Amino acid sequence: MITLAEGLRLPTNGLDYTILAIYFVVVLGIGFAAKRSVKTSLDFFLSGRSLPAWVTGLAFVAANLGATEILGMAANGAQYGAYTVHWYWIGAIPAMVFLGLVMMPFYYGSKVRSVPEFLLHRFGPSSHLLSSVIFAVSSVLIAGVNLYAMAIVLQALLGWPQWVAIVVAGVFVLAYITIGGLSSAIYNEVLQFFVILAALIPLTIVGLKRVGGWDGLTDSLNSSHGDAFLTAWKGTGIGEANPLGANWLTIVLGLGFVMSFGYWTTNFAEVQRALSAKNLSAAKRTPLIAAFPKIFIPLVVVVPGLIALVMEPTLGKSKDGLQYNDAIPVLMRDLLPNGVLGIAVTGLLAAFMAGMAANVSSFNTVFTNDIWAAYLKKGREDRYYLKTGRVVTAVGVLIGMGTAFIASSFSNIMNYLQTLFSFFNVPLFVVFIIGMFWKRTSAAAGFWGLLSGTVAAMINYFWLYKQGIIAIPSEQGANFVSSIVAFVVGALVMVLVTLVTKPKPAASLAGLVYGSRSPGMEELPAEGDDAWYRKPALLGWGAVVLAAVCYIPFSF
């Protein structure tokens, strides 16, 4: 999945390892500090719904800013050029804004503890159990990606054996989540966000200086890769060839709509951060606050990939040489002095741990509340479920170690993750969006829509694409198509099943469908929440406009 060249061993010394050790001590310290607030299962799984919006907002973006994204998007930047910005400005921001403005009032107002629990209220036990199992499986698969990726990177950069890297990171993630629950994970994600930026910003600045600034970078790439390489839309007409293997229609519909909205609005690893906010206003602002740093992440992730391509023109040209996944490690090796190098290594490790912790903390919540407590061990005292959550955390880490090697059959990190999202998140989004906006949608429609969408995406990928029945230029293009197929099939099945089955009584849908209200939605803003700069609509539309403006330099 990640292949790093042998020559990437970093010249680390005692100063770098001291910085790394200090980080581990602080991580555990946050875990023990958070432990004092964990008295109930709600405290453990959702931080007692007590955290301020700025904390949950930073944790929201940090949970997504794992090292798989850092390495994967830098690799995509080196391989695809400016086309990579689509994953941020059209593939993230609109969906994050939709989550904050439209969906969070339903999630938070209904007082659910997880995304699958919302389906329980809207559609019933069948959809609830199916979505819980799907989410539990996807969580440990994605946690395994982070572990395996981190092990190979640390082996190449520091010389650590893979099993040492897996055990060290796994033990620390297990320790601080088991001790302090979600609060520990969230506060560590806030710390990790700044550590990651402290690693990537110097790398970008020094790299730009080395290649002659932005003008030097663009001149070099235009001469070596053509003037379309640094544009986001050129060459994306239907029938035109481009490195991404996708046209504007599949980018807008596949990535920008179904895959993006499917991920950001239903992925509990993200939504859980918003559900831990102290009130409805803070919950709505969580993804909106996160959207603003997300807009600028390409500057410290995609741009370094472009810089690496100029500094190492052979990147990705030979199977035996440097690969696109080597972009960030190449810059770390060639540009950073000791001390700063220690910060960069710590930032990379922090990113892996953030990605893994987000998925492990969401896995323990879904498995404990939506599977164990709902179907296997009902009606136990709260202390029992708190203990179960801690045990399940350990189980999730161990399973993540096992599932890590499933990812080894994929040649690109982001290809693997996008494949998982098209299988699991897009069908969930279909069920949510139709069930939320069409009162007539029946309980049976939710179950069959979810199941058929998931199966359709898998058939498109493993049979139609992998067996060569339909020609798609790249795996990313195949993922976009799988997402569209999952959405269309799931939607059609839901409509057909709804028309021949009985809908739920309207009285049972309060707060679960658009146009209805639940008592939780009537919550008044806390003091200060009604300030103009905290208004969700202003934050949301401001983020959308800013993302659109960012496209201008890459559109000509």
XYZ file of C-alpha atoms in Angstrom:
556
model
C 0.000 0.000 0.000
C 2.848 2.384 0.844
C 6.246 1.693 -0.623
C 9.000 4.023 0.557
C 12.460 3.971 -0.936
C 15.396 2.600 1.018
C 17.318 5.882 0.760
C 14.782 7.818 2.833
C 16.302 7.011 6.250
C 16.277 10.271 8.216
C 19.398 11.512 10.062
C 17.635 11.724 13.429
C 19.555 12.265 16.663
C 18.905 12.516 20.402
C 17.221 15.934 20.098
C 14.643 14.568 17.661
C 13.848 11.585 19.891
C 13.578 13.876 22.927
C 10.895 15.892 21.144
C 9.087 12.654 20.278
C 9.271 11.457 23.890
C 7.906 14.774 25.196
C 4.952 14.441 22.843
C 4.126 10.948 24.132
C 4.289 12.182 27.748
C 1.907 15.067 26.965
C -0.504 12.705 25.174
C -0.735 10.444 28.218
C -0.996 13.464 30.515
C -4.064 14.661 28.607
C -5.559 11.192 28.989
C -5.131 11.198 32.763
C -6.449 14.783 33.015
C -9.568 13.808 31.047
C -10.140 10.769 33.257
C -11.438 12.966 36.085
C -14.475 13.946 34.009
C -15.419 10.369 33.046
C -18.102 9.190 35.465
C -20.812 7.853 33.144
C -20.992 6.126 29.773
C -22.149 9.432 28.214
C -18.951 11.043 29.520
C -16.875 8.232 28.022
C -18.570 8.048 24.614
C -19.643 11.686 24.040
C -17.686 13.779 26.588
C -20.942 14.368 28.458
C -21.984 16.706 25.603
C -19.979 19.452 27.294
C -17.242 20.682 24.928
C -17.032 24.175 23.356
C -17.384 24.612 19.600
C -13.780 25.661 18.938
C -12.483 22.471 20.569
C -14.884 20.165 18.718
C -14.271 22.106 15.479
C -10.494 21.603 15.601
C -10.952 17.974 16.631
C -13.341 17.536 13.683
C -10.718 18.610 11.143
C -7.853 16.842 12.967
C -9.753 13.537 12.998
C -9.748 13.709 9.203
C -6.165 14.995 8.912
C -4.556 11.611 9.425
C -1.198 10.711 7.977
C -2.981 8.682 5.309
C -4.375 11.984 4.031
C -1.075 13.819 4.435
C 0.946 11.191 2.576
C -1.878 10.285 0.199
C -2.836 13.822 -0.830
C 0.816 14.861 -1.199
C 1.207 11.792 -3.425
C -1.893 12.806 -5.388
C -0.484 16.331 -5.724
C 2.716 14.955 -7.221
C 0.818 12.550 -9.481
C -2.254 14.569 -10.500
C -1.199 18.176 -9.856
C -3.846 20.795 -9.105
C -6.679 18.302 -9.776
C -6.086 17.218 -6.162
C -7.674 20.407 -4.791
C -11.075 19.004 -5.818
C -10.930 16.699 -2.779
C -11.018 19.805 -0.565
C -12.932 22.625 -2.216
C -15.678 20.610 -3.901
C -15.153 17.266 -2.144
C -15.314 18.532 1.460
C -16.459 22.114 2.085
C -20.034 21.968 0.663
C -20.731 18.698 2.502
C -19.300 20.031 5.800
C -21.526 23.092 5.491
C -24.563 20.902 4.710
C -23.802 18.809 7.796
C -23.652 21.873 10.025
C -26.648 23.767 8.672
C -29.051 20.965 7.740
C -28.184 17.665 9.413
C -26.767 18.569 12.830
C -30.127 19.911 14.076
C -31.573 16.424 13.436
C -28.607 14.542 14.907
C -28.176 16.694 18.007
C -31.831 17.622 18.452
C -32.897 13.976 18.548
C -30.269 13.333 21.293
C -28.897 10.256 19.546
C -25.491 8.958 20.633
C -24.443 7.782 17.170
C -25.288 7.953 13.487
C -26.762 4.386 13.420
C -29.005 5.281 16.383
C -30.597 7.980 14.233
C -31.529 5.247 11.740
C -33.094 3.265 14.595
C -35.488 6.123 15.320
C -36.187 6.887 11.663
C -36.408 3.388 10.153
C -36.344 0.774 12.906
C -34.158 -2.116 14.158
C -33.290 -3.727 10.800
C -31.672 -0.619 9.309
C -30.119 0.178 12.674
C -28.407 -3.184 13.061
C -27.223 -3.312 9.432
C -25.763 0.211 9.586
C -24.114 -0.528 12.961
C -22.377 -3.614 11.588
C -21.328 -1.790 8.418
C -19.926 1.109 10.398
C -18.109 -1.119 12.900
C -16.427 -3.003 10.049
C -15.426 0.157 8.163
C -14.061 1.767 11.350
C -11.610 -1.015 12.120
C -10.610 -1.260 8.447
C -9.753 2.443 8.340
C -8.015 2.284 11.742
C -5.932 -0.557 10.309
C -4.951 1.598 7.328
C -3.487 4.204 9.678
C -1.578 1.610 11.684
C -0.119 -0.189 8.691
C 0.794 3.042 6.918
C 2.502 4.383 10.024
C 4.495 1.169 10.524
C 5.931 1.221 7.013
C 6.699 4.948 7.120
C 8.500 4.734 10.455
C 10.411 1.676 9.269
C 11.666 3.591 6.227
C 12.341 6.899 7.972
C 13.618 5.806 11.395
C 14.542 2.173 10.954
C 11.912 0.935 13.428
C 10.686 -2.623 12.756
C 7.044 -2.652 11.644
C 5.830 -4.520 14.703
C 7.535 -1.998 17.027
C 5.826 0.929 15.305
C 2.431 -0.806 15.390
C 2.737 -1.730 19.069
C 4.026 1.703 20.179
C 1.298 3.704 18.429
C -1.419 1.166 19.235
C -0.528 1.097 22.931
C -0.519 4.889 23.258
C -3.831 5.310 21.407
C -5.330 2.506 23.495
C -4.029 4.045 26.711
C -5.322 7.578 26.305
C -8.737 6.581 24.917
C -9.285 3.870 27.540
C -8.273 6.242 30.328
C -10.044 9.423 29.269
C -12.625 8.336 26.711
C -13.702 10.667 23.909
C -12.612 13.800 25.797
C -9.057 12.491 25.828
C -9.219 11.689 22.106
C -10.654 15.126 21.258
C -8.226 17.196 23.326
C -5.354 15.146 21.937
C -6.688 15.787 18.425
C -6.600 19.530 19.114
C -2.954 19.165 20.203
C -2.226 16.943 17.202
C -3.727 19.525 14.829
C -1.165 22.123 15.906
C 1.688 19.594 15.976
C 0.823 18.538 12.418
C 0.808 22.170 11.245
C 4.103 22.782 13.055
C 5.543 19.948 10.977
C 4.034 20.845 7.592
C 4.306 24.658 7.509
C 8.145 24.782 7.787
C 8.368 21.996 5.212
C 6.266 24.014 2.750
C 8.051 27.334 3.354
C 11.581 25.928 3.108
C 10.575 23.828 0.097
C 9.167 26.827 -1.781
C 12.325 28.784 -1.059
C 14.445 25.912 -2.413
C 12.574 25.789 -5.758
C 12.518 29.565 -6.301
C 9.168 30.474 -4.748
C 5.757 30.008 -6.319
C 6.932 31.417 -9.659
C 9.864 29.007 -9.752
C 7.555 26.106 -8.866
C 4.999 26.928 -11.571
C 7.669 27.579 -14.225
C 9.323 24.209 -13.528
C 6.063 22.235 -13.584
C 4.640 24.000 -16.627
C 7.781 23.193 -18.600
C 7.918 19.545 -17.451
C 4.211 18.630 -17.237
C 2.389 21.147 -19.408
C 0.234 24.123 -18.505
C -2.767 21.953 -17.553
C -0.957 20.343 -14.607
C -1.542 23.355 -12.356
C -5.159 23.917 -13.352
C -8.110 22.254 -11.670
C -10.536 21.968 -14.597
C -8.546 21.973 -17.844
C -8.785 18.619 -19.598
C -11.846 17.450 -17.631
C -14.309 17.695 -20.510
C -16.277 14.526 -21.260
C -14.114 12.376 -23.521
C -10.903 14.272 -22.725
C -7.912 12.488 -21.189
C -6.301 13.653 -17.955
C -4.129 12.002 -15.251
C -7.058 11.733 -12.839
C -9.087 9.594 -15.236
C -12.272 11.562 -14.466
C -14.308 14.238 -16.212
C -16.113 17.226 -14.744
C -19.367 15.251 -14.423
C -17.860 12.425 -12.362
C -15.894 14.970 -10.321
C -19.000 17.018 -9.504
C -21.460 14.139 -9.044
C -19.167 11.315 -7.914
C -16.707 13.206 -5.706
C -18.459 16.506 -5.036
C -21.891 15.099 -4.264
C -22.396 11.440 -3.441
C -18.915 10.512 -2.153
C -18.287 13.801 -0.344
C -21.741 14.128 1.212
C -21.729 10.412 1.982
C -18.490 10.726 3.924
C -18.896 14.012 5.781
C -22.562 13.692 6.751
C -22.690 10.033 7.843
C -19.162 9.164 8.993
C -19.556 8.848 12.756
C -15.820 9.326 13.320
C -16.478 12.948 12.318
C -20.080 13.428 13.477
C -19.166 12.138 16.957
C -17.042 15.262 17.513
C -20.052 17.489 16.843
C -22.322 15.367 19.049
C -19.947 15.983 21.970
C -20.528 19.764 21.781
C -22.138 21.498 24.741
C -25.326 22.617 22.966
C -27.077 22.633 19.595
C -25.499 25.916 18.508
C -21.998 24.571 19.212
C -22.837 21.296 17.443
C -23.965 23.142 14.299
C -20.835 25.319 14.328
C -18.446 22.365 14.775
C -18.154 21.346 11.077
C -18.456 24.988 10.001
C -15.476 26.030 12.128
C -13.582 22.997 10.806
C -14.323 24.050 7.211
C -12.065 27.122 7.370
C -8.774 25.348 8.185
C -9.846 22.564 5.792
C -9.915 25.107 2.934
C -6.230 25.906 3.438
C -4.926 22.368 4.105
C -3.924 21.976 0.400
C -1.278 24.675 0.977
C 0.605 22.388 3.371
C -0.291 19.001 1.856
C -0.769 19.306 -1.922
C 1.847 22.036 -2.460
C 4.616 19.949 -0.802
C 3.750 17.173 -3.264
C 4.326 19.622 -6.129
C 7.585 20.819 -4.552
C 8.826 17.249 -4.191
C 8.126 16.670 -7.886
C 10.391 19.586 -8.806
C 13.139 18.573 -6.380
C 12.951 14.893 -7.399
C 11.855 14.784 -11.088
C 12.134 10.966 -11.066
C 9.338 10.686 -8.484
C 6.926 7.943 -9.540
C 8.776 7.257 -12.793
C 10.226 3.880 -11.840
C 8.925 1.016 -9.710
C 12.381 0.586 -8.188
C 12.936 4.279 -7.442
C 11.149 6.981 -5.476
C 7.351 6.689 -5.562
C 4.673 9.391 -5.278
C 4.064 8.272 -1.688
C 7.655 9.346 -0.952
C 6.882 13.048 -1.544
C 6.661 14.175 2.109
C 9.510 11.927 3.368
C 11.777 13.207 0.552
C 11.225 16.802 1.666
C 11.774 15.886 5.326
C 15.053 14.173 4.446
C 16.402 16.931 2.203
C 15.159 20.126 3.852
C 14.838 19.846 7.637
C 17.621 20.170 10.231
C 17.644 18.178 13.461
C 15.144 19.497 15.979
C 12.791 20.650 13.240
C 13.116 17.122 11.857
C 11.993 15.802 15.248
C 8.928 18.047 15.098
C 8.146 16.771 11.583
C 8.432 13.118 12.627
C 6.282 13.852 15.686
C 3.716 15.583 13.458
C 3.584 12.586 11.150
C 3.137 10.217 14.078
C 0.510 12.543 15.585
C -1.397 12.442 12.297
C -1.419 8.644 12.266
C -2.578 8.536 15.880
C -5.313 11.128 15.245
C -6.724 9.127 12.346
C -6.605 5.873 14.265
C -8.021 7.350 17.487
C -10.981 8.894 15.642
C -11.986 5.532 14.216
C -11.336 3.555 17.412
C -13.358 5.986 19.565
C -16.275 5.863 17.126
C -16.028 2.053 16.890
C -16.286 1.595 20.658
C -19.352 3.869 20.791
C -21.221 2.148 17.960
C -20.357 -1.386 19.037
C -21.197 -0.799 22.717
C -24.381 1.249 22.314
C -25.768 0.098 18.971
C -24.867 -3.594 18.977
C -23.979 -4.812 22.470
C -26.437 -2.762 24.534
C -29.208 -2.716 21.914
C -29.294 -6.401 20.960
C -27.021 -8.557 23.119
C -26.998 -7.210 26.695
C -30.017 -4.990 27.221
C -30.980 -3.121 30.362
C -27.711 -3.337 32.318
C -26.583 -0.566 34.669
C -24.584 2.319 33.241
C -21.350 1.206 34.955
C -21.484 -2.047 32.986
C -21.592 -0.211 29.638
C -18.786 2.125 30.712
C -16.603 -0.922 31.455
C -17.707 -2.566 28.203
C -16.655 0.548 26.256
C -13.150 0.354 27.678
C -12.860 -3.347 26.820
C -14.205 -2.753 23.303
C -11.588 -0.018 22.817
C -8.851 -2.598 23.381
C -10.589 -5.040 21.047
C -10.884 -2.332 18.362
C -7.150 -1.586 18.513
C -6.283 -5.289 18.250
C -8.663 -5.825 15.303
C -7.212 -2.722 13.657
C -3.774 -4.311 13.855
C -5.162 -7.386 12.124
C -7.049 -5.553 9.385
C -4.010 -3.415 8.564
C -2.652 -6.010 6.201
C -5.836 -6.125 4.100
C -4.747 -2.751 2.768
C -1.438 -4.149 1.485
C -3.090 -5.230 -1.788
C -3.746 -1.590 -2.763
C -0.985 0.447 -4.409
C -2.260 3.861 -3.267
C -3.523 4.924 0.164
C -6.250 7.226 -1.045
C -7.520 4.686 -3.583
C -8.134 2.210 -0.745
C -9.850 4.746 1.514
C -12.021 6.116 -1.290
C -13.027 2.540 -2.154
C -14.182 1.967 1.425
C -16.117 5.241 1.421
C -17.925 4.343 -1.811
C -18.930 0.969 -0.315
C -20.054 2.105 3.129
C -20.685 5.858 3.358
C -22.471 6.601 0.107
C -25.307 4.059 0.673
C -25.756 5.460 4.190
C -26.053 8.964 2.754
C -28.767 7.811 0.317
C -30.826 6.396 3.170
C -30.330 9.499 5.319
C -31.086 12.087 2.681
C -34.239 10.400 1.341
C -35.504 9.453 4.798
C -34.876 12.975 6.061
C -36.672 14.787 3.239
C -39.456 12.320 2.307
C -41.855 11.530 5.145
C -43.451 8.718 3.160
C -40.206 6.659 3.195
C -40.915 3.378 4.964
C -38.830 1.349 7.423
C -38.342 -1.456 4.896
C -37.096 1.068 2.322
C -34.308 2.141 4.667
C -33.008 -1.415 5.081
C -33.207 -2.433 1.421
C -31.852 0.885 0.179
C -28.804 0.558 2.423
C -28.179 -3.069 1.505
C -28.725 -2.636 -2.241
C -26.531 0.479 -2.443
C -23.659 -1.285 -0.680
C -23.946 -4.394 -2.875
C -24.220 -2.306 -6.066
C -21.012 -0.387 -5.262
C -19.164 -3.656 -4.623
C -20.464 -5.238 -7.845
C -19.387 -2.203 -9.869
C -15.914 -2.202 -8.356
C -15.020 -5.892 -8.042
C -16.853 -7.223 -11.116
C -17.499 -4.517 -13.701
C -14.263 -2.569 -13.123
C -11.792 -5.164 -11.857
C -12.853 -7.763 -14.442
C -12.566 -5.211 -17.248
C -16.234 -5.380 -18.249
C -16.352 -1.570 -18.272
C -13.297 0.563 -19.041
C -12.460 3.178 -16.413
C -9.029 4.883 -16.709
C -8.081 4.833 -12.999
C -9.071 3.466 -9.584
C -10.077 6.953 -8.469
C -12.358 7.198 -11.501
C -13.767 3.756 -10.630
C -14.496 4.940 -7.084
C -16.354 7.981 -8.395
C -18.454 5.717 -10.643
C -19.064 3.230 -7.783
C -20.343 6.101 -5.654
C -22.770 7.229 -8.344
C -23.961 3.633 -8.863
C -24.477 3.131 -5.103
C -26.467 6.354 -4.857
C -28.683 5.709 -7.882
C -29.396 2.049 -7.061
C -30.033 2.774 -3.376
C -32.358 5.671 -4.224
C -34.344 3.682 -6.787
C -34.767 0.735 -4.441
C -35.906 3.039 -1.632
C -38.514 4.689 -3.844
C -39.861 1.374 -5.153
C -40.004 -0.292 -1.730
C -41.638 2.767 -0.181
C -44.407 2.735 -2.771
C -45.396 -0.843 -1.872
C -44.948 -0.731 1.923
C -46.595 1.090 4.783
C -44.965 4.317 6.067
C -44.270 5.041 9.723
C -46.900 7.114 11.584
C -46.259 10.835 11.210
C -46.293 11.288 14.996
C -43.210 9.077 15.350
C -41.165 11.224 12.948
C -40.933 14.435 15.005
C -37.403 15.783 14.714
C -36.430 13.059 12.249
C -37.677 14.513 8.960
C -37.356 17.942 7.421
C -40.121 20.309 8.442
C -40.752 18.656 11.824
C -39.349 19.629 15.195
C -38.319 17.789 18.339
C -37.962 19.286 21.821
C -34.168 19.298 21.458
C -34.403 21.551 18.398
C -36.098 24.270 20.441
C -32.967 24.770 22.560
C -32.096 28.460 22.921
C -28.526 29.618 22.183
C -26.235 30.003 25.187
C -25.000 33.442 26.160
C -22.816 34.786 23.377
C -23.883 32.186 20.806
C -26.156 34.693 19.072
C -23.234 37.019 18.206
C -23.124 37.802 14.484
C -19.751 36.088 13.944
C -21.096 32.854 15.457
C -24.177 32.611 13.266
C -24.063 29.215 11.483
C -25.473 30.566 8.205
C -22.753 33.238 7.993
C -19.996 30.731 8.792
C -21.351 28.169 6.344
C -21.884 30.388 3.341
C -18.646 32.223 4.106
C -16.780 28.913 3.841
C -18.490 28.025 0.534
C -17.675 31.416 -1.002
C -14.070 31.253 0.212
C -13.623 27.762 -1.259
C -15.023 28.985 -4.605
C -12.628 31.957 -4.577
C -9.701 29.593 -3.979
C -10.486 27.913 -7.323
C -9.796 31.141 -9.261
C -5.960 30.900 -9.363
C -6.230 27.250 -10.500
C -8.859 27.765 -13.192
C -6.893 29.567 -15.927
